[in-house]
Short mmCIF file of C-alpha atoms and ligand atoms in Angstrom, two decimals:
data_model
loop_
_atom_site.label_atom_id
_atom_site.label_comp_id
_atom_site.label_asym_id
_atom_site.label_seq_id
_atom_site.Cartn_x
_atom_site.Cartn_y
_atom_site.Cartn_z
CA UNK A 30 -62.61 -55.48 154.01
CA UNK A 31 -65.28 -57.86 154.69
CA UNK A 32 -69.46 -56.97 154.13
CA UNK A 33 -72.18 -58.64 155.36
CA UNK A 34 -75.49 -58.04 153.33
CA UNK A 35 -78.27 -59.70 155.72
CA UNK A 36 -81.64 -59.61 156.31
CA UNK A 37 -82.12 -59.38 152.86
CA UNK A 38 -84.40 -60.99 149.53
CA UNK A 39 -81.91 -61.78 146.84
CA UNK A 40 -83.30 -61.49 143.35
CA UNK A 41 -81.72 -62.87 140.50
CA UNK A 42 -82.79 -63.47 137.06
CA UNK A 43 -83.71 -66.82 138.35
CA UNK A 44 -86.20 -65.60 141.15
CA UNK A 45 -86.01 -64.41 144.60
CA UNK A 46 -85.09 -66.00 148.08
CA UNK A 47 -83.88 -64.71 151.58
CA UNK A 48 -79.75 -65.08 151.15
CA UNK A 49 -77.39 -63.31 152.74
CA UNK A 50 -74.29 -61.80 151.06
CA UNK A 51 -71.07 -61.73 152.04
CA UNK A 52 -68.33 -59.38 149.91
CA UNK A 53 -64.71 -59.61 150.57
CA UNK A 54 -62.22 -57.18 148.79
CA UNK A 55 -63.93 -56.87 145.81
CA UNK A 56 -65.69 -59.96 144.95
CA UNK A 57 -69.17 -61.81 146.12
CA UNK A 58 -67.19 -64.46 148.32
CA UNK A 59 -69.91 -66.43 149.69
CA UNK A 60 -73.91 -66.65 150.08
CA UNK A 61 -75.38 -68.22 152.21
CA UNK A 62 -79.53 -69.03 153.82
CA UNK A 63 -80.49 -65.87 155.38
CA UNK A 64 -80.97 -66.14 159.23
CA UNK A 65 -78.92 -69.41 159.28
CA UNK A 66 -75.50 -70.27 161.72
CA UNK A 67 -73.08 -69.72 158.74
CA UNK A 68 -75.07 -65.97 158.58
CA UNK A 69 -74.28 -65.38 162.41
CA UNK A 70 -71.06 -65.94 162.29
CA UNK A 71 -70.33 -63.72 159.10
CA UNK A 72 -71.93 -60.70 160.53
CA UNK A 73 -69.68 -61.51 164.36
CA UNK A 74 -66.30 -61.42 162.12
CA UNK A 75 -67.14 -58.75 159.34
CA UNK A 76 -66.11 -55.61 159.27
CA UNK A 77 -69.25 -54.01 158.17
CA UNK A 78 -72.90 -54.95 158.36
CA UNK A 79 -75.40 -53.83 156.38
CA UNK A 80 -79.31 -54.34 157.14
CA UNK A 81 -80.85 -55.09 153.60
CA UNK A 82 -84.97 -55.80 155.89
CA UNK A 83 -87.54 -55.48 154.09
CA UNK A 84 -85.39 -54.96 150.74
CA UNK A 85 -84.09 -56.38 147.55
CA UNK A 86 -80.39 -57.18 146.80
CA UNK A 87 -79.83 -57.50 143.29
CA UNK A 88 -76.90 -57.70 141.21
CA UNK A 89 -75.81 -53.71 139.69
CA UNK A 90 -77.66 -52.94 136.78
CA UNK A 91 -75.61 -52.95 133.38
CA UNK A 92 -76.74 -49.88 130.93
CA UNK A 93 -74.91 -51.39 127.59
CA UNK A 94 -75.66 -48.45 125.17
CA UNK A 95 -74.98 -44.88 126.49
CA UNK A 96 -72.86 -42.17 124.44
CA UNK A 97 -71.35 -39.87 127.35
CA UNK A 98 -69.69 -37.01 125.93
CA UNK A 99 -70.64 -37.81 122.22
CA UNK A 100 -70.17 -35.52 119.89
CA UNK A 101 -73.76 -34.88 117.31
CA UNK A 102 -75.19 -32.14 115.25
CA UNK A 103 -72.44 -29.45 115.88
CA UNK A 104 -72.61 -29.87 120.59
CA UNK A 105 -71.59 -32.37 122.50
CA UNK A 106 -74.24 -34.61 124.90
CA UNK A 107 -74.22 -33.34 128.03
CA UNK A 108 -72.87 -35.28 130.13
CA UNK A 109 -69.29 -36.35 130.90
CA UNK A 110 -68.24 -39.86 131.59
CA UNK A 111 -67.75 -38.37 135.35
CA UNK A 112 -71.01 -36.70 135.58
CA UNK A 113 -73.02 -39.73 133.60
CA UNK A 114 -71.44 -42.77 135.39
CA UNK A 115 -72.29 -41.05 138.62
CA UNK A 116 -75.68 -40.31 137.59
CA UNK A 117 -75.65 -44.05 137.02
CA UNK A 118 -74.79 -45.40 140.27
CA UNK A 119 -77.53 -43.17 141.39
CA UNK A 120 -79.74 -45.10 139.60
CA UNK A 121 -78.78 -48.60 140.41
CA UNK A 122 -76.36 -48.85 137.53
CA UNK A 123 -72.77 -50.55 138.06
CA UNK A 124 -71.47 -50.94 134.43
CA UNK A 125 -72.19 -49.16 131.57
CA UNK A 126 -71.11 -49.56 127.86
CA UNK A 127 -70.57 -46.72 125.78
CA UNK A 128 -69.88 -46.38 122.09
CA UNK A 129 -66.61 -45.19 120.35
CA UNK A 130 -66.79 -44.01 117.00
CA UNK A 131 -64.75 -44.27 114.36
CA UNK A 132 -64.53 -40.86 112.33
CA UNK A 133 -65.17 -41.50 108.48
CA UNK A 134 -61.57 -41.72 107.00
CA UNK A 135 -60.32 -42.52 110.31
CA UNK A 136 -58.93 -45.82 111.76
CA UNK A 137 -61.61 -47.89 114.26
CA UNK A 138 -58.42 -47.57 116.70
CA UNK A 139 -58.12 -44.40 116.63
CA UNK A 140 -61.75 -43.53 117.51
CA UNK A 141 -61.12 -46.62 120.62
CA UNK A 142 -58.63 -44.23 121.45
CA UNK A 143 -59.76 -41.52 121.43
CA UNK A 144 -63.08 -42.84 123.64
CA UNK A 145 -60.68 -44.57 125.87
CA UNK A 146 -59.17 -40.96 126.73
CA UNK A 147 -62.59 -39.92 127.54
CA UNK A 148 -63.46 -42.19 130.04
CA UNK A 149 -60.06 -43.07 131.63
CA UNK A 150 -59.52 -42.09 135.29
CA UNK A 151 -63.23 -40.07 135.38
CA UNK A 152 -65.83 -42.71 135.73
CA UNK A 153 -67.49 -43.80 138.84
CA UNK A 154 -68.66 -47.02 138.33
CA UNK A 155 -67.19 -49.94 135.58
CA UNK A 156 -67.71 -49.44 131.43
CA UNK A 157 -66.39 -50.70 128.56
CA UNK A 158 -66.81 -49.86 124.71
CA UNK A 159 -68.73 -51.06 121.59
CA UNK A 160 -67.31 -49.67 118.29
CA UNK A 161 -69.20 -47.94 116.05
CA UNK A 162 -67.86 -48.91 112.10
CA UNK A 163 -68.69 -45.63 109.97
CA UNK A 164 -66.06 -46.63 107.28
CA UNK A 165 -65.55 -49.94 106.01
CA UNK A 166 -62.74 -50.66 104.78
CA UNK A 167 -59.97 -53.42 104.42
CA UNK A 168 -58.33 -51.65 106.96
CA UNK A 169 -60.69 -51.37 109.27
CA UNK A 170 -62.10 -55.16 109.27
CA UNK A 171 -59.10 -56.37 110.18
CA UNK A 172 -58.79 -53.96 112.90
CA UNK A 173 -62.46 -55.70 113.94
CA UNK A 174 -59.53 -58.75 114.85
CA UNK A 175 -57.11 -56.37 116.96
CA UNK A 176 -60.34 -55.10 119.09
CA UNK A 177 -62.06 -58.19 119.60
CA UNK A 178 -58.57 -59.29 121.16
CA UNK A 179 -58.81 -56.07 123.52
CA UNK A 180 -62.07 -57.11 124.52
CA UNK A 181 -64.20 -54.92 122.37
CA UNK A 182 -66.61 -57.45 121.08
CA UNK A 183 -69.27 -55.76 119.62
CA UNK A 184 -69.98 -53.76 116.46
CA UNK A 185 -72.27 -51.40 115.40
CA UNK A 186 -73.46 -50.04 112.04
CA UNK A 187 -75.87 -47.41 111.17
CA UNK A 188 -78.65 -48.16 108.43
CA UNK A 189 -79.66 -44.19 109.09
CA UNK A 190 -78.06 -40.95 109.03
CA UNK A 191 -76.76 -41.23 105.13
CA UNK A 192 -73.22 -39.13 104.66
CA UNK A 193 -72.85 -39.42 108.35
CA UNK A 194 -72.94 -43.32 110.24
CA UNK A 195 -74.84 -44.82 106.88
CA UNK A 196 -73.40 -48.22 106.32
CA UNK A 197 -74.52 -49.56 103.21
CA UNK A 198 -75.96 -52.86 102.68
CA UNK A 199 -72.43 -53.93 101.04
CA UNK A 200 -70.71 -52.40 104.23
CA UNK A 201 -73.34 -54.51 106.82
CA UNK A 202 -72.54 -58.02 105.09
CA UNK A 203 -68.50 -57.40 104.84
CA UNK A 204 -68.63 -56.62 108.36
CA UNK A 205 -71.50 -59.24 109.37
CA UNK A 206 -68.66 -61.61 107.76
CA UNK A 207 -65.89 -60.47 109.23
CA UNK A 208 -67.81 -61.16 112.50
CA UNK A 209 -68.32 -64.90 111.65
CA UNK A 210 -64.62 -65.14 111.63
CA UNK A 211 -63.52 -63.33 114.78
CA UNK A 212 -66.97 -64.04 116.84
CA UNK A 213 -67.90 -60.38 117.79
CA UNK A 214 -71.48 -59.46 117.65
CA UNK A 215 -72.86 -57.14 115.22
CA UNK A 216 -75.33 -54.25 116.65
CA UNK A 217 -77.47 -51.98 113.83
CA UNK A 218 -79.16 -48.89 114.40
CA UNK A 219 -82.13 -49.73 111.84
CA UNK A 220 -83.45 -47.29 110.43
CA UNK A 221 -83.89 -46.77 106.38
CA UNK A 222 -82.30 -43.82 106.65
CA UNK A 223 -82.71 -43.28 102.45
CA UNK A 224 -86.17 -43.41 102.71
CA UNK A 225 -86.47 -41.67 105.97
CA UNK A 226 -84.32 -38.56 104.08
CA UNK A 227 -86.12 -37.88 101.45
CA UNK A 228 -89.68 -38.02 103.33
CA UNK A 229 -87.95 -35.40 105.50
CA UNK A 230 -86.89 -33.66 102.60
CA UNK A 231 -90.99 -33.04 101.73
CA UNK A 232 -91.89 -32.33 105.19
CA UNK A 233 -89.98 -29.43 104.99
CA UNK A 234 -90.48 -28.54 101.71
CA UNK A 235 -94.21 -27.95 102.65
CA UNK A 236 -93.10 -26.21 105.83
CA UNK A 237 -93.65 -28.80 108.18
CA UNK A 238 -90.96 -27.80 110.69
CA UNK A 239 -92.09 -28.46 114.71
CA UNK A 240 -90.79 -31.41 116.54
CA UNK A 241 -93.47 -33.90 115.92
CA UNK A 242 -92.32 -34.20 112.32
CA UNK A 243 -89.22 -35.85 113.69
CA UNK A 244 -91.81 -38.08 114.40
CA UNK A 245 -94.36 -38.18 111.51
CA UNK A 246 -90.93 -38.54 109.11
CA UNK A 247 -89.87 -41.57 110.22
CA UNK A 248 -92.46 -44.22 110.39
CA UNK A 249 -92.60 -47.66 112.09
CA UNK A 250 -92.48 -49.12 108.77
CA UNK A 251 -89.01 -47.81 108.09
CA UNK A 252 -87.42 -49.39 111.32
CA UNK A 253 -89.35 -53.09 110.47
CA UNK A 254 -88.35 -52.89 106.75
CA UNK A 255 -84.67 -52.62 108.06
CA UNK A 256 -84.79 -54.40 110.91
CA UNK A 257 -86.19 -57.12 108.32
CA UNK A 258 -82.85 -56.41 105.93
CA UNK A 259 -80.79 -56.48 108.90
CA UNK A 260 -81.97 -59.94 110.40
CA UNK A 261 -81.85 -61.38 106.63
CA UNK A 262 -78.42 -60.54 105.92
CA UNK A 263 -77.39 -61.83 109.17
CA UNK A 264 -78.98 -64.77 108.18
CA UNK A 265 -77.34 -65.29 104.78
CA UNK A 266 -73.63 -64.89 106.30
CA UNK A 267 -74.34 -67.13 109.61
CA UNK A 268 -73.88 -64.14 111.74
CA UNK A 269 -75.10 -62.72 115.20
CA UNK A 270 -77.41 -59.51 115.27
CA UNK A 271 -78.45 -57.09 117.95
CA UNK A 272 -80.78 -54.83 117.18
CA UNK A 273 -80.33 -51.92 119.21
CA UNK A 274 -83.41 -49.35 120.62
CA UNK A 275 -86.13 -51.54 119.08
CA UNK A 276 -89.35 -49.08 118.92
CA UNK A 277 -92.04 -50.08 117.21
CA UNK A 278 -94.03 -53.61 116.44
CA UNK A 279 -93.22 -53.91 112.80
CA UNK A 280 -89.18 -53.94 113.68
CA UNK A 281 -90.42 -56.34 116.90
CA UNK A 282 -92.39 -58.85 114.17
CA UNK A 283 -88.94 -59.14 112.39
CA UNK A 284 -87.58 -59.85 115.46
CA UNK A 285 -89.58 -62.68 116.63
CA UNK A 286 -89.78 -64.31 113.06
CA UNK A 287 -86.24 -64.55 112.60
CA UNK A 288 -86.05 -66.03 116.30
CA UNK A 289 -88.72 -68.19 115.66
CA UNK A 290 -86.44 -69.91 112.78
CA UNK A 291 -83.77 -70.28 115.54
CA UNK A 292 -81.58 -67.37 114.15
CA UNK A 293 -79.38 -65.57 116.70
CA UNK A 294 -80.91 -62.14 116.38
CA UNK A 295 -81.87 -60.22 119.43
CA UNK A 296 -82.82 -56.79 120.32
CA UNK A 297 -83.24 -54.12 123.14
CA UNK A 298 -85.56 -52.00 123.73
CA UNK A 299 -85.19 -48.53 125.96
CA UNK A 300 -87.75 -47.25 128.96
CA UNK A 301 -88.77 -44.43 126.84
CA UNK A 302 -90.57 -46.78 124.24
CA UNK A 303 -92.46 -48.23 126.77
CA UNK A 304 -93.48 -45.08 128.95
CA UNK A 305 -93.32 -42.06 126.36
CA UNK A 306 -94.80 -41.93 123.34
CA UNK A 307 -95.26 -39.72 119.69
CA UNK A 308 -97.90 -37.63 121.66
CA UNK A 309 -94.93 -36.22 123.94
CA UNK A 310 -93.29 -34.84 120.54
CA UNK A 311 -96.26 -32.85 120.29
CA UNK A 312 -96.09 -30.61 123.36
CA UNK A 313 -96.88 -26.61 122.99
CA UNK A 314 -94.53 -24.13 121.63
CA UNK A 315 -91.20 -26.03 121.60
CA UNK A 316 -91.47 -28.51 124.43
CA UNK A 317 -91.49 -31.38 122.07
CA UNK A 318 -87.89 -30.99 121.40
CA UNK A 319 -87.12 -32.61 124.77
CA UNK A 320 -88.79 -36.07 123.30
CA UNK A 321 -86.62 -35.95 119.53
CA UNK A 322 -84.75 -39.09 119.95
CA UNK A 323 -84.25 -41.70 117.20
CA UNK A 324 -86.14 -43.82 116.85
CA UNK A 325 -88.72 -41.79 117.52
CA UNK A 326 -91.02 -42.33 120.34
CA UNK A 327 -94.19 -44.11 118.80
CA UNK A 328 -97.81 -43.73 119.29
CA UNK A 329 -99.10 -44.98 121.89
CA UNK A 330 -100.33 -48.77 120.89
CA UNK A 331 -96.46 -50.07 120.66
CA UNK A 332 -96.57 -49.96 124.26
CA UNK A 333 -98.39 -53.08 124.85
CA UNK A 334 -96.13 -54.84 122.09
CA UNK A 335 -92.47 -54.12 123.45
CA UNK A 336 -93.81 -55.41 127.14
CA UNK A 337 -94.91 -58.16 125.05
CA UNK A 338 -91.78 -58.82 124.03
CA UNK A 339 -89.74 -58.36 126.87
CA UNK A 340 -92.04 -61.03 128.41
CA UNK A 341 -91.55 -63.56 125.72
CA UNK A 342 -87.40 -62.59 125.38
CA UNK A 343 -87.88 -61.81 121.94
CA UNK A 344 -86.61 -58.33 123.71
CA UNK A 345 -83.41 -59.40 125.76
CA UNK A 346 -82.25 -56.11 127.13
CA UNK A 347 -83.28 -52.52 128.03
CA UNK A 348 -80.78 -50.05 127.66
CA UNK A 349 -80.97 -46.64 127.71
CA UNK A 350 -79.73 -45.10 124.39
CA UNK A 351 -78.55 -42.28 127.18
CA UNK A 352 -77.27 -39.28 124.98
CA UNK A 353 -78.57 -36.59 126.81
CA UNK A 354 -78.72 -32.15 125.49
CA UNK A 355 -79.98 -29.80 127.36
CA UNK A 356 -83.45 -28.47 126.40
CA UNK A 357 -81.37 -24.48 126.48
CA UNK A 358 -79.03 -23.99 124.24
CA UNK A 359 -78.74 -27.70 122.58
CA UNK A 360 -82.54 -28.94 121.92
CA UNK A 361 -82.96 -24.44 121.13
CA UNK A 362 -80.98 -25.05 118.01
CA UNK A 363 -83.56 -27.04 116.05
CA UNK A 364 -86.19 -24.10 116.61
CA UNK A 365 -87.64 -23.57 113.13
CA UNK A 366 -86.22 -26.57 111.58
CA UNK A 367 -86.42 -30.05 113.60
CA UNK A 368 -83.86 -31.69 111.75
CA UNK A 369 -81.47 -29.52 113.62
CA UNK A 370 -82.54 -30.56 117.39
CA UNK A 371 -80.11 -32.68 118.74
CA UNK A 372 -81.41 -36.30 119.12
CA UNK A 373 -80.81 -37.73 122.22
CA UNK A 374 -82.31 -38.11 125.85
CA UNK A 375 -81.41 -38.52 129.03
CA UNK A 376 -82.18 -41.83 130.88
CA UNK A 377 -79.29 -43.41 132.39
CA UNK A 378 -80.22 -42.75 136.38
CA UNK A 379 -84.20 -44.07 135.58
CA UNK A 380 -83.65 -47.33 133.72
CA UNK A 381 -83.83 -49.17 136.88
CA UNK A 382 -86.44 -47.88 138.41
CA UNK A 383 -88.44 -47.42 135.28
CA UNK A 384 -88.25 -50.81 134.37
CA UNK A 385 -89.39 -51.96 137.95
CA UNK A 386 -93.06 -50.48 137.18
CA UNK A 387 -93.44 -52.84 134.82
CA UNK A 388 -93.06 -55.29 137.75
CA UNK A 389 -95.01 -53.02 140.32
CA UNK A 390 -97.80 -52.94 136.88
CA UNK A 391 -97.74 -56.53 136.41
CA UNK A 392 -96.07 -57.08 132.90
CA UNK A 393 -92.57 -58.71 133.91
CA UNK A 394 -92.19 -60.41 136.74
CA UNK A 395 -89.54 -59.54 139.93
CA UNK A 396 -86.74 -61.90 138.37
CA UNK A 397 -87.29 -60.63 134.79
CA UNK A 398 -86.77 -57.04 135.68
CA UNK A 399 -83.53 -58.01 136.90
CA UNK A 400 -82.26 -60.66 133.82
CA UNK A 401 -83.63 -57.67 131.53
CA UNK A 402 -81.64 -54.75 132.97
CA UNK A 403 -78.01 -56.77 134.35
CA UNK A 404 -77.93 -60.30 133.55
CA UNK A 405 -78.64 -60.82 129.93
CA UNK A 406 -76.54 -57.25 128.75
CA UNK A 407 -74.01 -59.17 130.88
CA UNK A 408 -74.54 -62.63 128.95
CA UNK A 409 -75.01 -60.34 125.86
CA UNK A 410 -71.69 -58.71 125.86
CA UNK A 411 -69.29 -61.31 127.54
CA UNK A 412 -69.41 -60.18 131.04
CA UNK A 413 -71.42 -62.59 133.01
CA UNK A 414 -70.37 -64.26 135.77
CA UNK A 415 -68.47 -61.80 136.44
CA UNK A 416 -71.08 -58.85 135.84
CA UNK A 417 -74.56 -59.54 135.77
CA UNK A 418 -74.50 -62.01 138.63
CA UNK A 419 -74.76 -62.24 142.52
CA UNK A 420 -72.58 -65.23 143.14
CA UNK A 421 -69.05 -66.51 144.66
CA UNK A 422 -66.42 -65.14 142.22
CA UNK A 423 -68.49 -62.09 140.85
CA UNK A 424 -67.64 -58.43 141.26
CA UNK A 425 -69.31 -57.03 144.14
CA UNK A 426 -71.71 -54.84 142.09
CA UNK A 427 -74.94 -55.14 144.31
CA UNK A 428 -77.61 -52.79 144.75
CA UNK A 429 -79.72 -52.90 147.99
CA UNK A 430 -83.32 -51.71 146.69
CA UNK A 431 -86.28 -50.61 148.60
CA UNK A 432 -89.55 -51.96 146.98
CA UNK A 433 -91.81 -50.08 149.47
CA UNK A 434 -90.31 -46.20 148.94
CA UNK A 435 -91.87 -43.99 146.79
CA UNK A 436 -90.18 -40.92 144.83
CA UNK A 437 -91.29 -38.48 142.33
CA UNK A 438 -88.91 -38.23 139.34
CA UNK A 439 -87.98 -34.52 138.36
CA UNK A 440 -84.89 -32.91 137.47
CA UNK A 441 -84.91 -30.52 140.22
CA UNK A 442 -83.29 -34.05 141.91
CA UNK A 443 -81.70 -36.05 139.66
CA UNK A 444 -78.04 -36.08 139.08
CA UNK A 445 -77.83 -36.11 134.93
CA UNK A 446 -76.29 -33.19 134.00
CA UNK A 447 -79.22 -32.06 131.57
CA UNK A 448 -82.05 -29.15 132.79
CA UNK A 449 -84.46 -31.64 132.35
CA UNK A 450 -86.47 -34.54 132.84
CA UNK A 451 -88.70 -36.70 130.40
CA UNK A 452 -90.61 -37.99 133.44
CA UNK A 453 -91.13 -35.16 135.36
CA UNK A 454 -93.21 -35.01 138.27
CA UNK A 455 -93.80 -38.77 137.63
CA UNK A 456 -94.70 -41.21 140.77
CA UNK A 457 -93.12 -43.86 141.44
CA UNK A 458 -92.43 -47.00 143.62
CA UNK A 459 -89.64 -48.44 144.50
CA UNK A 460 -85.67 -46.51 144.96
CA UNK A 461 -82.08 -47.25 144.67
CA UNK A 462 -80.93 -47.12 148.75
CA UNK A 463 -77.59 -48.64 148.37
CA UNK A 464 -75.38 -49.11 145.59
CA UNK A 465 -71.65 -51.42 145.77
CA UNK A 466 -68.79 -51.23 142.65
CA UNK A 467 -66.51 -54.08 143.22
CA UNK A 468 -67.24 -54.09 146.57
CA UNK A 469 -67.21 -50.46 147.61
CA UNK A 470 -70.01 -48.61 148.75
CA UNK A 471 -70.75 -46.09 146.32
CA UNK A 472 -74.12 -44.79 147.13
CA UNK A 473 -75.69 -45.23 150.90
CA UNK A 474 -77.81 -43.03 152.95
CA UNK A 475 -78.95 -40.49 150.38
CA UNK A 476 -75.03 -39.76 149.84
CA UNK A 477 -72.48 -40.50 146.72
CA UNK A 478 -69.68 -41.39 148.60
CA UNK A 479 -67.52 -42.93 145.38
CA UNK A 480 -64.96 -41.26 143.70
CA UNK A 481 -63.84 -40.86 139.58
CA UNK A 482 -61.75 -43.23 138.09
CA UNK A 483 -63.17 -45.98 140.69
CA UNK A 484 -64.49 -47.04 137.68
CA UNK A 485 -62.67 -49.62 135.37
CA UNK A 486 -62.51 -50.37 131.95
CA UNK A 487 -63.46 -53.85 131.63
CA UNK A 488 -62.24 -56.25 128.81
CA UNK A 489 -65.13 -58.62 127.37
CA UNK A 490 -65.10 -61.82 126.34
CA UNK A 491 -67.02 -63.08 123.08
CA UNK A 492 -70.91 -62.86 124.06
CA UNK A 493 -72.37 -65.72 125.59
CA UNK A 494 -76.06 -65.41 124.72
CA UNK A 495 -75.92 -67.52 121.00
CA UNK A 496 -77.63 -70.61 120.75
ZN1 LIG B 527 -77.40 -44.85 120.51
#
């Protein structure tokens, strides 16, 4: 099966030109000048043409931190790896990768397992798995080794949620170690989560009890003081850090210090950072439970900091953090108490077009939102060329996008499988028109015409963005 993609403006992360596309099986097999000879006599012999006028052709976005079917606080997030991977290619999204965790007491394998299991034969578009360490143990570094050989590369470790994820500061530098020796890249959720639990502790001790304490508990200043701990015991062992669902500027300084000294840290930050903010936590009656993520969203002045970053690359990626609950039933059971509302929200079908009114605003340019959202988590976590990229050789993971549309977001239309929306009734520009996973058309006039278990695990190789 041969495509054609004319007519179209390719954007990479190195800038935009008219190129036309031509897919074969699979794989990108050739591009070529838009309009030229070579173009004309692709679209005589193909099998399909498709008219990308007026639109941009960009390589699939890559989501790399989404927890489909995770379990948390007694329920399960909402979606499924079939329901959130389609939601996905809705949004523009060809590749996600999710987390598998390792039960405490339990073997990192096993949890990889049990993930695998999960996600095998449901998904619609491509994912692989990061593995999350809750147990450190002799056992379980070395099984670091067996992974990174299975093309699980990266590791993450939780400096929150003590007698739960919490990694210790022992734990962080056996396994920051460990990674110097087998090359996989080590992700922390940072957070001081001892500090953090016994200012929740007071909170509701006086009574303090509605969502925005989620909030008010955890300050900026616990995230940078981590993120600070983090990025310094990277740097005593020689090891890569990714710092994932950056929030705030004091975790961002951290950030940009360490890179300033030429350290291999880097960090991603998620579209609800930059668009939502603490005052969303505060919503009448109970509506703030739909914003309890964590981090928590931030007041309002971060804003201008993580766009900042992303400009400068001292932010590398946006992921979602996807780990959506439904505001019945699973947000409901933190009424009265909000350490008991699931944290978590849905994103995984707006990160692309989110991130594209940042271009449409004027803070990144046309190429950056691209490099931002698929080429650098591809570079990040082995994948590029073959992910991240529109060029002979890659997969076929191409989104045809249509910079003039307009849409309001609401979950009256969106395909999450969660009864709401963070962005409701928000306008837009821009839209996802046509979506292709390894060279199959998965989404095309205002249809999902894919299929589960389309979608592939993928094996990664050692990341490729340390200098
Ligand atoms: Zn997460």
């Amino acid at each position: 099966m041969r495509t054609v993609i004319a007519g179209g403006t390719l954007v990479t992360a190195d800038g935009a030109c008219a190129v036309d596309v031509l897919i074969d099986g699979e794989k990108v097999a050739a591009l070529t000048a838009g309009a030229s000879s070579i173009s004309a006599q692709w679209r005589e012999s193909a099998d399909a043409v498709v008219d990308a006028t007026g639109k941009y052709v960009l390589p699939g976005g890559i989501d790399a931190h989404t927890h489909m079917d995770m379990p948390f606080g007694g329920t399960t997030s909402a979606d499924t790896f079939e329901t959130g991977t389609r939601a996905a290619a809705w949004g523009g999204t060809t590749m996600i990768i999710d987390f598998a965790i390792q039960t405490k007491g339990s073997s990192l394998l096993a949890g990889m397992d049990a993930w695998q299991k999960r996600a095998d034969g449901v998904c619609a578009v491509d994912y692989s798995f990061h593995a999350i360490i809750s147990d450190v143990t002799e056992t379980s570094l070395k099984e670091m080794d067996v992974l990174v050989a299975q093309g699980v590369t990266s590791f993450k470790l939780f400096m929150a949620y003590p007698g739960v994820f919490y990694a210790t500061d022992r734990d962080i530098l056996q396994a920051m170690d460990r990674a110097t020796s087998n090359g996989a890249l080590i992700m922390i959720h940072a957070e001081n989560g001892i500090a953090i639990d016994a200012i929740v502790a007071s909170a509701l001790a006086r009574g303090q009890t509605d969502p925005i304490f989620h909030g008010l508990t955890r300050p900026a200043e616990m995230e940078g003081e981590a993120a600070n701990r983090a990025i310094r015991l990277a740097q005593v062992t020689g090891a890569p850090l990714y710092i994932v669902h950056l929030s705030s500027a004091p975790a961002l300084a951290a950030v940009v210090e360490a890179r300033d000294r030429g350290q291999n840290t880097f960090a991603e930050t998620c579209p609800q950072y930059l668009f939502l903010s603490q005052d969303d936590m505060d919503r009448p009656g109970f509506e703030g439970a739909k914003f309890v993520c964590t981090p928590p969203l931030r007041p309002r002045e971060h804003q201008a900091a993580l766009w900042r970053g992303l400009r400068t690359d001292d932010l590398s990626v946006v992921a979602t953090d996807h780990c959506p609950f439904c505001f019945a039933e699973q947000k409901e059971l933190g009424r009265g108490d909000f350490t008991k509302i699931p944290n978590g929200l849905p994103g995984v079908e707006n990160r692309m077009d989110l991130i594209y009114q940042g271009v449409v605003a004027g803070e990144i340019s046309l190429a950056r939102w691209v490099e931002v959202t698929s080429t650098n988590p591809a570079k990040m976590f082995g994948l590029y060329p073959r992910k991240g990229a529109v060029a002979p050789g890659s997969d076929a993971d191409i989104v045809i996008y249509d910079p003039a549309a307009e849409q309001t977001i609401s979950a009256a239309t969106h395909h999450m499988a969660v009864d709401y929306s963070c962005y409701e009734g928000m306008e837009i520009k821009g839209r996802v028109e046509t979506v292709f996973s390894r060279g199959r058309r998965i989404i095309g006039d205002g249809a999902y015409t894919g299929e589960p278990g389309h979608g592939r695990f993928v094996p990664r190789r050692l990341s490729q963005a340390l200098r």
